[in-house]
Coordinates of C-alpha atoms and ligand atoms in Angstrom, one line a residue:
X1 CA 40.2 51.7 290.1
X2 CA 36.4 51.8 289.7
X3 CA 34.4 50.8 286.6
X4 CA 32.1 53.7 285.7
X5 CA 30.0 51.7 283.1
X6 CA 27.7 48.8 283.5
X7 CA 29.3 47.0 280.5
X8 CA 33.0 47.8 280.1
X9 CA 35.7 46.7 277.7
X10 CA 36.3 44.4 276.0
X11 CA 39.7 44.1 277.8
X12 CA 42.3 41.5 277.3
X13 CA 42.2 39.4 280.4
X14 CA 45.3 37.5 281.6
X15 CA 43.0 34.5 282.2
X16 CA 39.9 34.8 280.0
X17 CA 41.1 36.3 276.7
X18 CA 38.9 39.0 275.2
X19 CA 36.6 39.7 278.1
X20 CA 33.5 42.0 278.1
X21 CA 33.0 43.0 281.7
X22 CA 29.7 43.5 283.5
X23 CA 29.6 45.6 286.7
X24 CA 26.4 45.0 288.8
X25 CA 27.8 47.2 291.6
X26 CA 27.6 50.9 292.2
X27 CA 29.8 53.0 289.8
X28 CA 30.7 55.5 292.5
X29 CA 32.1 53.1 295.1
X30 CA 33.0 49.5 295.8
X31 CA 30.5 47.2 297.4
X32 CA 31.8 43.9 298.7
X33 CA 31.4 41.7 301.8
X34 CA 35.2 41.2 301.7
X35 CA 37.7 44.0 302.0
X36 CA 40.8 42.3 300.5
X37 CA 44.1 43.9 301.2
X38 CA 45.0 43.6 297.6
X39 CA 41.7 44.7 296.0
X40 CA 42.2 46.6 292.8
X41 CA 39.0 48.6 293.6
X42 CA 40.6 49.9 296.8
X43 CA 39.1 49.7 300.3
X44 CA 35.4 49.5 301.0
X45 CA 33.8 52.8 301.9
X46 CA 31.2 53.3 304.6
X47 CA 28.7 55.4 302.7
X48 CA 26.1 52.7 303.5
X49 CA 24.5 52.9 300.0
X50 CA 23.8 49.6 298.3
X51 CA 22.9 51.0 294.9
X52 CA 23.0 48.2 292.4
X53 CA 22.6 48.6 288.7
X54 CA 19.1 47.5 287.8
X55 CA 18.3 44.2 286.0
X56 CA 16.7 46.1 283.1
X57 CA 19.7 48.6 282.8
X58 CA 22.1 45.6 282.8
X59 CA 20.1 43.8 280.1
X60 CA 19.8 46.9 277.9
X61 CA 23.4 47.9 278.2
X62 CA 24.6 44.3 277.4
X63 CA 22.3 44.0 274.4
X64 CA 23.4 47.3 273.0
X65 CA 27.0 46.4 273.4
X66 CA 26.7 43.0 271.8
X67 CA 24.8 44.4 268.8
X68 CA 27.5 47.0 268.4
X69 CA 30.2 44.3 268.5
X70 CA 28.7 42.1 265.8
X71 CA 31.3 43.2 263.2
X72 CA 34.1 43.8 265.7
X73 CA 37.4 42.1 265.4
X74 CA 37.5 41.9 269.2
X75 CA 34.5 39.7 269.6
X76 CA 34.4 38.5 273.3
X77 CA 35.7 35.1 274.4
X78 CA 34.0 35.8 277.7
X79 CA 31.2 37.9 279.2
X80 CA 32.5 38.4 282.6
X81 CA 30.8 39.5 285.8
X82 CA 33.4 41.3 287.9
X83 CA 33.3 45.1 288.5
X84 CA 33.3 47.1 291.6
X85 CA 32.8 44.4 294.2
X86 CA 31.0 41.1 294.7
X87 CA 28.5 40.4 291.8
X88 CA 26.5 37.7 293.7
X89 CA 25.4 40.3 296.3
X90 CA 23.0 41.8 293.6
X91 CA 19.4 40.9 294.7
X92 CA 18.5 39.9 291.2
X93 CA 21.7 38.1 290.4
X94 CA 20.1 34.8 289.2
X95 CA 17.6 36.7 287.0
X96 CA 20.5 38.7 285.4
X97 CA 22.3 35.5 284.7
X98 CA 19.2 34.2 282.9
X99 CA 19.0 37.4 280.8
X100 CA 22.7 37.1 280.0
X101 CA 22.4 33.5 278.9
X102 CA 19.6 34.5 276.5
X103 CA 21.6 37.5 275.1
X104 CA 24.7 35.4 274.8
X105 CA 22.8 32.7 272.9
X106 CA 21.3 35.3 270.5
X107 CA 24.3 37.6 269.8
X108 CA 27.5 35.8 270.9
X109 CA 27.0 32.1 271.0
X110 CA 30.7 31.2 271.2
X111 CA 31.3 33.5 274.3
X112 CA 31.6 31.9 277.7
X113 CA 29.8 33.4 280.7
X114 CA 32.2 33.9 283.6
X115 CA 31.5 35.1 287.1
X116 CA 34.4 36.2 289.4
X117 CA 33.1 35.7 293.0
X118 CA 34.5 35.4 296.5
X119 CA 32.2 32.4 297.0
X120 CA 30.6 33.8 300.2
X121 CA 27.0 33.9 298.8
X122 CA 26.9 30.4 297.4
X123 CA 25.2 29.0 300.5
X124 CA 22.0 30.5 298.9
X125 CA 20.3 28.0 296.6
X126 CA 19.4 30.6 294.0
X127 CA 23.1 31.8 293.7
X128 CA 24.5 28.3 293.4
X129 CA 21.8 27.4 290.9
X130 CA 22.7 30.5 288.8
X131 CA 26.4 29.6 288.9
X132 CA 25.6 26.0 287.8
X133 CA 24.1 27.5 284.6
X134 CA 27.2 29.4 283.5
X135 CA 30.5 28.3 281.9
X136 CA 33.1 29.6 284.4
X137 CA 32.2 30.0 288.1
X138 CA 35.6 31.4 289.2
X139 CA 35.6 31.3 293.0
X140 CA 38.2 32.8 295.3
X141 CA 40.0 30.8 298.0
X142 CA 43.2 32.6 299.1
X143 CA 44.2 30.2 301.8
X144 CA 43.3 26.8 303.2
X145 CA 43.6 28.3 306.7
X146 CA 40.8 30.4 308.0
X147 CA 43.0 32.8 310.0
X148 CA 45.1 33.6 307.0
X149 CA 42.1 34.1 304.7
X150 CA 40.7 36.5 307.3
X151 CA 43.9 38.5 307.3
X152 CA 44.0 38.6 303.5
X153 CA 40.3 39.0 302.7
X154 CA 39.1 40.9 305.8
X155 CA 35.5 39.4 305.5
X156 CA 32.8 41.6 307.0
X157 CA 31.1 38.6 308.8
X158 CA 32.1 35.3 310.4
X159 CA 34.1 33.4 307.8
X160 CA 35.3 29.8 307.8
X161 CA 37.1 27.9 305.1
X162 CA 35.3 24.7 306.0
X163 CA 32.0 26.5 305.5
X164 CA 33.0 27.8 302.1
X165 CA 34.3 24.3 301.1
X166 CA 30.9 22.9 302.1
X167 CA 29.0 25.5 300.1
X168 CA 31.1 24.8 297.0
X169 CA 30.2 21.1 297.0
X170 CA 27.4 21.4 294.4
X171 CA 29.9 23.1 292.0
X172 CA 32.5 20.3 292.5
X173 CA 34.3 19.4 289.2
X174 CA 32.7 22.4 287.5
X175 CA 34.0 25.5 289.2
X176 CA 37.4 27.2 288.7
X177 CA 39.3 28.0 291.9
X178 CA 41.2 31.2 292.0
X179 CA 44.0 32.0 294.5
X180 CA 46.1 35.2 295.0
X181 CA 49.5 34.4 296.4
X182 CA 51.4 37.2 298.1
X183 CA 53.4 38.1 301.2
X184 CA 54.1 41.2 303.2
X185 CA 53.2 43.2 306.3
X186 CA 49.7 44.5 307.0
X187 CA 48.5 46.1 310.3
X188 CA 51.6 44.9 312.1
X189 CA 51.1 41.3 311.0
X190 CA 53.2 39.2 308.7
X191 CA 51.2 37.7 305.9
X192 CA 52.5 34.9 303.6
X193 CA 50.3 32.3 302.0
X194 CA 53.2 30.7 300.2
X195 CA 54.9 28.9 303.2
X196 CA 55.0 25.1 303.4
X197 CA 52.2 25.1 306.0
X198 CA 50.1 27.3 303.8
X199 CA 50.6 25.5 300.6
X200 CA 49.9 22.1 302.3
X201 CA 46.6 23.5 303.7
X202 CA 45.8 24.9 300.2
X203 CA 46.4 21.6 298.5
X204 CA 44.3 19.9 301.2
X205 CA 41.5 22.4 300.4
X206 CA 41.6 21.9 296.6
X207 CA 41.4 18.1 297.1
X208 CA 38.2 18.6 299.0
X209 CA 36.8 21.1 296.5
X210 CA 38.1 19.2 293.4
X211 CA 37.9 22.2 291.0
X212 CA 37.7 21.8 287.2
X213 CA 40.6 24.1 286.9
X214 CA 42.8 26.3 289.1
X215 CA 44.0 29.8 288.4
X216 CA 46.8 31.2 290.5
X217 CA 48.1 34.8 290.3
X218 CA 49.9 37.4 292.2
X219 CA 49.7 41.2 292.7
X220 CA 49.7 43.0 289.4
X221 CA 48.6 46.6 290.3
X222 CA 48.9 49.0 293.2
X223 CA 47.2 47.6 296.3
X224 CA 45.2 49.5 299.0
X225 CA 47.4 48.1 301.7
X226 CA 51.0 49.2 301.4
X227 CA 53.8 46.7 302.3
X228 CA 52.6 43.8 300.1
X229 CA 54.9 42.0 297.7
X230 CA 54.1 40.0 294.6
X231 CA 55.7 36.6 294.4
X232 CA 57.9 35.5 291.5
X233 CA 56.6 33.6 288.6
X234 CA 59.0 30.7 289.5
X235 CA 57.4 30.5 293.0
X236 CA 53.9 30.4 291.5
X237 CA 55.0 27.7 289.1
X238 CA 56.4 25.6 292.0
X239 CA 53.1 25.8 293.8
X240 CA 51.2 25.1 290.5
X241 CA 53.4 22.0 289.9
X242 CA 52.3 20.5 293.2
X243 CA 48.7 20.7 292.2
X244 CA 49.4 19.5 288.6
X245 CA 51.1 16.4 290.0
X246 CA 47.7 15.6 291.7
X247 CA 46.0 15.8 288.3
X248 CA 44.7 19.4 288.4
X249 CA 44.9 21.8 285.4
X250 CA 46.6 24.9 286.8
X251 CA 47.0 28.2 285.0
X252 CA 49.5 30.8 286.4
X253 CA 49.4 34.4 285.5
X254 CA 52.2 36.9 286.0
Ligands
SF4_301 S1 36.4 39.8 296.9 FE1 37.1 40.9 295.1 S2 36.0 42.8 295.0 FE2 35.8 42.0 297.1 S3 37.4 43.0 298.2 FE3 38.2 41.0 297.5 S4 39.2 41.5 295.5 FE4 37.9 43.2 296.0

């Protein structure tokens, strides 16, 4: 499923309420430095084109939409960067965040600004600084074990959980951690990030990260990899309960 428009929705998000989406990535294909086996945008393509929506197009599209929504009953709870890939890969991501904060303050002061990110670019000072300015930096961590994360997220570069945890430190206490729990077979390998070993490593990682909030979820739509299974709501709740006992606020979504 690809988003054709720069500003899309609003849609009702399981986690964010009425959410107005912003897609900084190409409309014709997905662009991400991960290639998650469950990605709702499908697999990465190899067309080699990094065609981002321009800063001015994003600003104009958002302003037009927010003006049009002034009398709408569905006024956004969140202006959410998601779309066809990883938003922080946009070369003018931090400037676009500044534009969005100005537009939000002018037209939708009660809306939160949220960014869904795979947390791989936050080693860059300008990206982490931009994420520090917004309300919800929602960062993905699908396992506390690097080998499992590599199987699930298929990063297009050397990836290490410890490195990501280190990058996240400036956002400690502020960011929202997001984890997809699933199991199944992919490429001849069994994947299950709900085993005792996995959950213990995940708990260890969240204690190092200390997020403001945790969102856990499971598969909701068709996945590019066949052979994956969603986990039950009860299983998610059991995992959530372990984190809640440590004092974390945890939201589970069916
Ligand atoms: S990080 Fe997000 S956009 Fe990128 S492959 Fe994974 S689910 Fe898809």
